[in-house]
Amino acid sequence: MATIKDVAKDAGVSLGTVSKVINGIHVSDEYRQRVEASIKKLHYQLNPNAHGLKAQQTNDILVIVPTLQNALFPPMIDTIEKELNKRGKRMLICISRNDSSKIDSYISMAANSRVDGIFGVTYSKIVDPERLNIPMVAFDRHFGGKIPCISCDNEAGGYLAAKTLYEKGCRNILCFWAGTDYESEPTKRIAGFNRFCSEKGVNHNVLSFMDYNMADTGFMYPSKSYKKLIHSYLTPSDGDQKFAYDGIFASSDHLAHLICDELRKMGLSVPKDVQVIGFDGMPDFITGEPIVSSIRQPIDKIAKTGIEMLLKMIKGQEVSSVTDLPVTFVDGGTTL
Amino acid sequence: MATIKDVAKDAGVSLGTVSKVINGIHVSDEYRQRVEASIKKLHYQLNPNAHGLKAQQTNDILVIVPTLQNALFPPMIDTIEKELNKRGKRMLICISRNDSSKIDSYISMAANSRVDGIFGVTYSKIVDPERLNIPMVAFDRHFGGKIPCISCDNEAGGYLAAKTLYEKGCRNILCFWAGTDYESEPTKRIAGFNRFCSEKGVNHNVLSFMDYNMADTGFMYPSKSYKKLIHSYLTPSDGDQKFAYDGIFASSDHLAHLICDELRKMGLSVPKDVQVIGFDGMPDFITGEPIVSSIRQPIDKIAKTGIEMLLKMIKGQEVSSVTDLPVTFVDGGTTL
């Protein structure tokens, strides 16, 4: 039976080139065609399960995301795939829909050495760091143990949102927060928001509801109950009362968009009467424009840095959490 | 060394249950915990590359898509992942960005038995059916050979678009087509459009440009040159001339959206002066509403049927192309 060495010799290329072709890594068309011709000619058969034996590596990385139907994750995964493909790694995806038992099942699979590492975006209480025997990097989450966190500088993001609203003339600012009920990176946005407002002595308030977490809806289209909640929180209890805020910082673009809708229904103009800033700053797929004014996460850099961290860990190197990737303000028409 | 049988015995479960836990398939929390405890206790080590040897199957399916940053693909992949996960299969993703050599590299990898099958969405001239020695199902493409095609009923979609515009009062209808330059499933939309217009004797025209294919931009945000092209095609050559059409059928929602923008810039009201219908009908991530009035593809059914076909082929069963999945009209505010 022909070996990989026979193929390399016949094709007149290095072993590495044959390995690249077999593993789906890009080589020149000419080289690829030569290797494929030799594989065909020599009836070379790769044992599909044997080629990873030597290194005890699968070259597969598992990416866990709650959904693809949210503007934040498709560009993140696009970059992750590009980074992995460059290095000859393959990307497996678990779309969790925040189903803890599904995530648990995938982690069992991973823990049984069926992938080399995990890049995880999860908003449920699931991972037991003790249980995980392969490297994992978490987006926006501090699991403890040996799982580093990758995220933007969320504290600076909250600060920048408050500062931007203030500089654009807002003097009564609301932070409207729909988050998770555990301490996570994103909650630092509230701290940053509060820090700016305290420094400047700006009139501010934080309205936080954790029970209507977007994560529960899988970050999908707003449910009717979610819209109702926004309505009940924003409507002044006395019908004739003036709306108390001229600036709102929302915990996501999705939420900011719903808030703008509600304000307009209340007869208020956005941004003339009330300015609104969201968080994430991803462009809309269709228009290419930001959906609302927003604090933009450097999603490419997050993905790239996260994958670099994960690959270092797979090589046995130590890494630290990186939570200071810089954010920027983007004007999406909901600020003056 | 402990075997899988030892684990099953120790945990008091069947071999199948242990196998499920190892392969990431859902079992009850209690069973999973028992199996994991036994694996830990017995120091059972799965050979990561050996467990697929018997069946010569990897249980991995490769999905090729041009991008995730287009409203059509995230829901498609969501469904594919759900269908695969239910059956204990894992999903690998190649995001091609319409890079032929990248797709070729992935197909080489796949052809070397590193996946069991491929679900492919590709808009480049790439696949040589002779070269592929594993099952593949193609979305919207007829590759010939043993690669069946899965798609909605595109001809009926074009017919429905023209019929809807006509029934809503349009009498001069334009089909504005930006497509690929090879014969593909979607081009049947033009045939359906023409069929209705001929049957009813409706004044109609087809404007087709193939060189500015959306596929070239990776289905991403509209480039400036693309917008310019739409501008030059829609602007009457004589500035004072009235716009000739009261209805437009565009080959995608993305294109329809750009056309609406351009018409509004020309001082025309959509839908009062000109009604516009796109194709795909995916809801916007943020609003949950369709972006434009559209012919909706049954994307869940396409994904589900395509995966069923692929899994049948992997089992050695014969399947035929399925291109008659029904479309529906959705009102997105760009029709009366």
XYZ file of N, CA and C in Angstrom, chain A residues 286, chain B residues 70-72 189 214 249-260 276-284 289-297 330 334:
114
model
N -27.678 44.511 5.400
C -28.225 45.020 4.143
C -27.653 46.393 3.802
N -24.807 37.606 5.648
C -25.896 37.772 4.698
C -27.091 37.113 5.359
N -28.232 37.750 5.287
C -29.383 37.275 6.072
C -29.820 35.851 5.743
N -29.482 35.352 4.558
C -29.964 34.025 4.146
C -29.250 32.876 4.862
N -35.949 31.952 -11.949
C -36.882 32.998 -11.503
C -37.256 33.904 -12.673
N -23.410 39.760 -7.109
C -23.278 39.916 -5.667
C -22.266 38.928 -5.099
N -39.156 43.641 -9.899
C -38.810 42.387 -9.219
C -37.282 42.290 -9.234
N -36.683 42.263 -8.049
C -35.213 42.208 -7.949
C -34.771 40.802 -7.556
N -33.579 40.436 -7.955
C -33.143 39.047 -7.758
C -32.790 38.711 -6.316
N -32.689 39.711 -5.452
C -32.463 39.440 -4.027
C -33.020 40.589 -3.200
N -33.195 40.359 -1.913
C -33.677 41.413 -1.023
C -32.658 42.541 -0.917
N -31.408 42.144 -0.919
C -30.328 43.110 -0.837
C -30.418 44.092 -2.004
N -30.543 43.540 -3.202
C -30.668 44.356 -4.408
C -31.944 45.189 -4.351
N -33.046 44.581 -3.915
C -34.324 45.290 -3.824
C -34.189 46.496 -2.895
N -33.484 46.294 -1.783
C -33.286 47.388 -0.830
C -32.510 48.540 -1.469
N -31.460 48.216 -2.207
C -30.660 49.253 -2.876
C -31.487 49.973 -3.940
N -32.320 49.208 -4.638
C -33.187 49.801 -5.675
C -34.177 50.781 -5.027
N -34.779 50.384 -3.914
C -35.709 51.283 -3.199
C -34.995 52.579 -2.810
N -41.837 47.355 -5.204
C -40.621 46.543 -5.367
C -40.758 45.228 -4.591
N -40.410 44.142 -5.251
C -40.389 42.820 -4.604
C -39.001 42.209 -4.762
N -38.435 41.727 -3.673
C -37.135 41.069 -3.715
C -37.274 39.548 -3.685
N -36.206 38.882 -3.311
C -36.235 37.418 -3.203
C -35.382 37.012 -2.004
N -35.881 36.087 -1.246
C -35.270 35.445 -0.056
C -36.230 35.557 1.127
N -36.594 36.834 1.474
C -37.628 37.020 2.491
C -37.199 36.749 3.916
N -35.879 36.815 4.168
C -35.407 36.585 5.534
C -35.716 37.801 6.398
N -36.112 37.574 7.652
C -36.351 38.722 8.526
C -35.048 39.404 8.922
N -35.105 40.694 9.116
C -33.980 41.449 9.639
C -33.677 40.976 11.066
N -38.565 41.844 11.154
C -39.486 42.073 10.033
C -38.749 41.842 8.710
N -39.493 41.518 7.640
C -38.822 41.448 6.334
C -38.281 42.831 5.952
N -37.185 42.846 5.226
C -36.510 44.092 4.851
C -37.286 44.813 3.748
N -37.792 44.032 2.812
C -38.614 44.531 1.701
C -39.709 43.491 1.455
N -40.702 43.841 0.650
C -41.641 42.814 0.197
C -40.837 41.805 -0.609
N -41.166 40.538 -0.455
C -40.253 39.537 -0.991
C -40.930 38.198 -1.261
N -40.261 37.394 -2.063
C -40.632 35.990 -2.225
C -39.755 35.212 -1.252
N -40.405 34.624 -0.254
C -39.639 33.969 0.817
C -39.263 32.532 0.460
N -37.991 32.242 0.604
C -37.512 30.872 0.462
C -37.802 30.116 1.759
N -44.162 37.624 1.068
C -44.234 38.321 2.355
C -44.236 39.828 2.106
N -42.883 47.444 0.781
C -42.474 48.050 -0.489
C -43.465 47.691 -1.611
